[in-house]
CSV table of C-alpha atoms in Angstrom, one decimal:
chain,number,residue,atom,x,y,z
A,214,ASP,CA,0.0,0.0,0.0
A,215,GLN,CA,1.9,3.0,-1.3
A,216,GLN,CA,0.5,6.0,0.6
A,217,VAL,CA,2.8,8.5,-1.1
A,218,LYS,CA,3.4,8.1,-4.8
A,219,GLN,CA,5.8,9.8,-7.3
A,220,ASN,CA,4.7,8.4,-10.6
A,221,SER,CA,7.6,9.9,-12.7
A,222,PRO,CA,10.8,7.9,-12.0
A,223,SER,CA,12.8,10.5,-14.0
A,224,LEU,CA,12.6,14.0,-15.5
A,225,SER,CA,14.9,15.8,-17.8
A,226,VAL,CA,14.8,19.6,-18.0
A,227,GLN,CA,16.9,22.2,-19.8
A,228,GLU,CA,19.0,24.6,-17.7
A,229,GLY,CA,17.1,27.8,-17.0
A,230,ARG,CA,13.7,26.3,-17.5
A,231,ILE,CA,11.1,25.3,-14.8
A,232,SER,CA,11.3,21.8,-13.3
A,233,ILE,CA,8.0,20.5,-11.9
A,234,LEU,CA,8.0,17.4,-9.7
A,235,ASN,CA,4.7,15.8,-8.7
A,236,CYS,CA,3.6,13.7,-5.8
A,237,ASP,CA,0.2,12.2,-4.8
A,238,TYR,CA,-0.9,10.8,-1.5
A,239,THR,CA,-3.8,8.6,-0.4
A,240,ASN,CA,-3.9,9.1,3.4
A,241,SER,CA,-6.2,12.0,4.2
A,242,MET,CA,-4.7,12.2,7.7
A,243,PHE,CA,-1.4,13.5,6.4
A,244,ASP,CA,-1.0,17.2,7.3
A,245,TYR,CA,2.6,17.9,6.8
A,246,PHE,CA,4.6,17.5,3.6
A,247,LEU,CA,8.2,17.7,2.8
A,248,TRP,CA,10.6,17.5,-0.1
A,249,TYR,CA,14.1,16.0,0.2
A,250,LYS,CA,16.9,16.1,-2.3
A,251,LYS,CA,19.5,13.3,-2.5
A,252,TYR,CA,22.8,13.2,-4.3
A,253,PRO,CA,24.6,9.9,-5.0
A,254,ALA,CA,26.3,8.4,-2.0
A,255,GLU,CA,24.8,11.0,0.3
A,256,GLY,CA,21.8,10.9,2.6
A,257,PRO,CA,18.7,12.9,1.7
A,258,THR,CA,18.7,16.6,2.7
A,259,PHE,CA,15.7,18.6,3.6
A,260,LEU,CA,14.6,21.1,0.9
A,261,ILE,CA,11.2,22.6,1.7
A,262,SER,CA,8.0,21.8,3.6
A,263,ILE,CA,4.4,22.8,3.8
A,264,SER,CA,1.7,22.2,6.3
A,265,SER,CA,-1.9,21.5,5.3
A,266,ILE,CA,-3.1,24.9,6.4
A,267,LYS,CA,-1.3,26.4,3.5
A,268,ASP,CA,-1.5,25.8,-0.2
A,269,LYS,CA,1.9,27.3,-1.2
A,270,ASN,CA,5.3,27.8,0.4
A,271,GLU,CA,8.2,29.5,-1.3
A,272,ASP,CA,11.9,29.5,-0.6
A,273,GLY,CA,14.1,31.1,-3.2
A,274,ARG,CA,14.0,29.1,-6.4
A,275,PHE,CA,11.8,26.4,-4.8
A,276,THR,CA,8.1,26.5,-4.4
A,277,VAL,CA,5.8,23.8,-3.1
A,278,PHE,CA,2.1,23.7,-4.0
A,279,LEU,CA,-0.4,21.7,-2.1
A,280,ASN,CA,-3.9,20.7,-3.4
A,281,LYS,CA,-5.6,19.0,-0.5
A,282,SER,CA,-8.8,18.2,-2.4
A,283,ALA,CA,-6.8,16.4,-5.1
A,284,LYS,CA,-4.3,15.0,-2.5
A,285,HIS,CA,-1.5,16.3,-4.7
A,286,LEU,CA,1.6,18.3,-4.2
A,287,SER,CA,4.2,19.6,-6.5
A,288,LEU,CA,7.7,21.1,-6.3
A,289,HIS,CA,8.6,23.9,-8.8
A,290,ILE,CA,12.2,24.8,-9.3
A,291,VAL,CA,12.8,28.1,-11.3
A,292,PRO,CA,15.2,28.6,-12.9
A,293,SER,CA,16.6,25.1,-12.9
A,294,GLN,CA,20.4,24.8,-12.5
A,295,PRO,CA,22.8,21.9,-13.2
A,296,GLY,CA,23.4,21.5,-9.4
A,297,ASP,CA,19.7,20.7,-9.1
A,298,SER,CA,20.4,17.3,-10.7
A,299,ALA,CA,19.5,14.8,-8.0
A,300,VAL,CA,16.8,12.4,-6.8
A,301,TYR,CA,13.9,14.2,-5.2
A,302,PHE,CA,11.7,12.5,-2.6
A,303,CYS,CA,8.3,13.6,-1.5
A,304,ALA,CA,7.4,12.7,2.1
A,305,ALA,CA,4.3,13.1,4.3
A,306,SER,CA,3.5,12.8,7.9
A,307,VAL,CA,0.8,13.3,10.5
A,308,ILE,CA,2.2,16.3,12.4
A,309,GLN,CA,0.7,15.4,15.8
A,310,GLY,CA,3.0,13.0,17.6
A,311,ALA,CA,4.5,10.4,15.3
A,312,GLN,CA,7.1,12.3,13.2
A,313,LYS,CA,6.9,9.3,11.0
A,314,LEU,CA,7.7,10.3,7.5
A,315,VAL,CA,6.3,8.2,4.6
A,316,PHE,CA,8.4,8.7,1.5
A,317,GLY,CA,7.6,8.4,-2.1
A,318,GLN,CA,9.7,6.4,-4.5
A,319,GLY,CA,11.7,9.4,-5.7
A,320,THR,CA,12.1,11.2,-9.1
A,321,ARG,CA,15.5,11.6,-10.7
A,322,LEU,CA,15.8,15.1,-12.1
A,323,THR,CA,18.5,15.8,-14.7
A,324,ILE,CA,19.2,19.4,-15.7
A,325,ASN,CA,20.8,19.6,-19.1
A,326,PRO,CA,23.1,22.5,-20.0
B,282,GLU,CA,28.4,21.4,13.0
B,283,ALA,CA,29.2,17.8,12.3
B,284,GLY,CA,26.5,15.8,10.6
B,285,VAL,CA,25.1,12.4,11.3
B,286,VAL,CA,27.9,9.9,11.1
B,287,GLN,CA,27.5,6.3,10.0
B,288,SER,CA,29.9,3.4,9.6
B,289,PRO,CA,30.7,1.4,7.8
B,290,ARG,CA,29.8,3.1,4.5
B,291,TYR,CA,29.8,-0.2,2.6
B,292,LYS,CA,29.6,-3.8,3.8
B,293,ILE,CA,29.6,-7.0,1.8
B,294,ILE,CA,28.7,-10.2,3.6
B,295,GLU,CA,27.6,-13.7,2.8
B,296,LYS,CA,24.0,-14.8,3.7
B,297,LYS,CA,23.5,-16.1,7.2
B,298,GLN,CA,26.3,-13.9,8.5
B,299,PRO,CA,25.6,-11.2,11.2
B,300,VAL,CA,26.2,-7.5,10.4
B,301,ALA,CA,26.1,-4.4,12.5
B,302,PHE,CA,25.7,-0.7,11.6
B,303,TRP,CA,26.7,2.2,13.8
B,304,CYS,CA,25.2,5.7,13.9
B,305,ASN,CA,26.3,8.8,15.8
B,306,PRO,CA,23.6,11.5,15.6
B,307,ILE,CA,24.0,15.3,15.6
B,308,SER,CA,24.9,16.5,19.1
B,309,GLY,CA,21.8,17.5,21.0
B,310,HIS,CA,19.4,15.6,18.8
B,311,ASN,CA,17.2,13.5,21.1
B,312,THR,CA,15.4,11.6,18.3
B,313,LEU,CA,17.2,9.0,16.2
B,314,TYR,CA,15.7,7.1,13.3
B,315,TRP,CA,16.9,4.0,11.3
B,316,TYR,CA,15.5,3.8,7.7
B,317,LEU,CA,15.8,1.1,5.1
B,318,GLN,CA,16.1,2.2,1.5
B,319,ASN,CA,15.7,-0.4,-1.2
B,320,LEU,CA,16.9,0.3,-4.7
B,321,GLY,CA,14.5,2.6,-6.6
B,322,GLN,CA,12.4,3.2,-3.5
B,323,GLY,CA,12.2,5.9,-0.8
B,324,PRO,CA,13.4,5.4,2.7
B,325,GLU,CA,11.1,3.3,5.0
B,326,LEU,CA,11.2,3.8,8.8
B,327,LEU,CA,12.5,0.8,10.8
B,328,ILE,CA,12.7,2.2,14.3
B,329,ARG,CA,12.6,5.6,16.0
B,330,TYR,CA,14.2,6.4,19.4
B,331,GLU,CA,13.4,9.2,21.8
B,332,ASN,CA,16.5,9.3,23.8
B,333,GLU,CA,17.2,5.7,24.7
B,334,GLU,CA,13.6,4.6,24.3
B,335,ALA,CA,12.4,2.9,21.2
B,336,VAL,CA,9.0,4.6,20.7
B,337,ASP,CA,8.2,3.1,17.2
B,338,ASP,CA,9.6,-0.2,16.2
B,339,SER,CA,6.5,-1.5,14.4
B,340,GLN,CA,8.3,-1.9,11.1
B,341,LEU,CA,11.4,-3.6,12.5
B,342,PRO,CA,11.5,-7.3,11.6
B,343,LYS,CA,12.2,-8.5,15.1
B,344,ASP,CA,13.1,-12.1,14.2
B,345,ARG,CA,16.4,-11.0,12.7
B,346,PHE,CA,16.8,-7.3,13.3
B,347,SER,CA,17.7,-5.6,16.6
B,348,ALA,CA,18.7,-2.1,17.6
B,349,GLU,CA,19.9,-0.3,20.7
B,350,ARG,CA,20.6,3.2,21.7
B,351,LEU,CA,22.4,3.0,25.0
B,352,LYS,CA,22.9,6.2,26.9
B,353,GLY,CA,20.6,7.9,24.3
B,354,VAL,CA,23.4,9.0,22.0
B,355,ASP,CA,24.8,6.7,19.3
B,356,SER,CA,23.0,3.6,18.1
B,357,THR,CA,23.6,0.2,16.6
B,358,LEU,CA,21.4,-1.7,14.2
B,359,LYS,CA,22.1,-5.4,13.9
B,360,ILE,CA,20.9,-8.1,11.5
B,361,GLN,CA,21.4,-11.7,12.4
B,362,PRO,CA,21.4,-13.7,10.2
B,363,ALA,CA,21.4,-11.7,7.1
B,364,GLU,CA,19.4,-12.8,4.1
B,365,LEU,CA,19.8,-11.9,0.4
B,366,GLY,CA,16.8,-9.6,0.5
B,367,ASP,CA,18.4,-7.5,3.2
B,368,SER,CA,20.7,-5.9,0.5
B,369,ALA,CA,19.8,-2.2,0.7
B,370,VAL,CA,21.0,1.1,2.1
B,371,TYR,CA,20.5,1.6,5.8
B,372,LEU,CA,20.1,5.3,6.7
B,373,CYS,CA,20.3,6.9,10.1
B,374,ALA,CA,18.7,10.2,10.8
B,375,SER,CA,18.3,12.5,13.8
B,376,SER,CA,16.3,15.5,14.9
B,377,TYR,CA,15.6,17.6,18.0
B,378,GLY,CA,12.3,15.7,18.3
B,379,THR,CA,9.3,18.1,17.9
B,380,PRO,CA,6.9,17.0,15.2
B,381,SER,CA,7.9,19.5,12.6
B,382,ASP,CA,11.6,19.3,13.1
B,383,GLU,CA,13.8,18.6,10.2
B,384,GLN,CA,15.3,15.2,10.1
B,385,PHE,CA,19.0,15.2,9.2
B,386,PHE,CA,20.2,12.1,7.4
B,387,GLY,CA,23.6,10.4,7.4
B,388,PRO,CA,25.2,9.1,4.2
B,389,GLY,CA,24.0,5.5,4.8
B,390,THR,CA,25.5,2.1,4.9
B,391,ARG,CA,25.2,0.1,1.6
B,392,LEU,CA,24.8,-3.6,2.5
B,393,THR,CA,25.3,-6.3,-0.1
B,394,VAL,CA,24.4,-9.8,1.0
B,395,LEU,CA,25.9,-12.5,-1.3
């Protein structure tokens, strides 16, 4: 039972353009969502988060959008840079108590010069 | 500030052998997590510690996996005996422990069971 799904295993984008990574979830109890970025041979690093009381959170070139009715979130990177090439994981949790993150399968983003 | 330290980084063993992984969290982080990451998948929580207490071990296969966090600082995850399907990356993470706190991940230990 995959509660958090990233249906695109890979995405290729030209440098300077917008990268859009998508994530869907099934558990309506999730109220906190995060994106992590992972380079090869390193652990995931936190990128940006959003709570369910918001529909948008922005941090520099990174913006996360949350559509609760569709149980869908997306990460926008504008403009995309070569250093953004990595695997991106979407994660979700129930903020009260558990701190248990449920991760998606990841999307490998490649930024082409 | 030093990050989460894990050792070894890579381990190759034959099936039925025991193996242990070590994690030292970021200083001051009360909460420690062990995750399993299979190839092409996201991390899955195995166990979470609050100080020295295991508060969520529901996903830990207790017949062959064990973990400890003596003194509430560093932690060891053990597999005995290892099976072929245990080949994966084992990630350790830590946080201060409030629900919205960021989890900081170590580089992981890549286990190969032959």
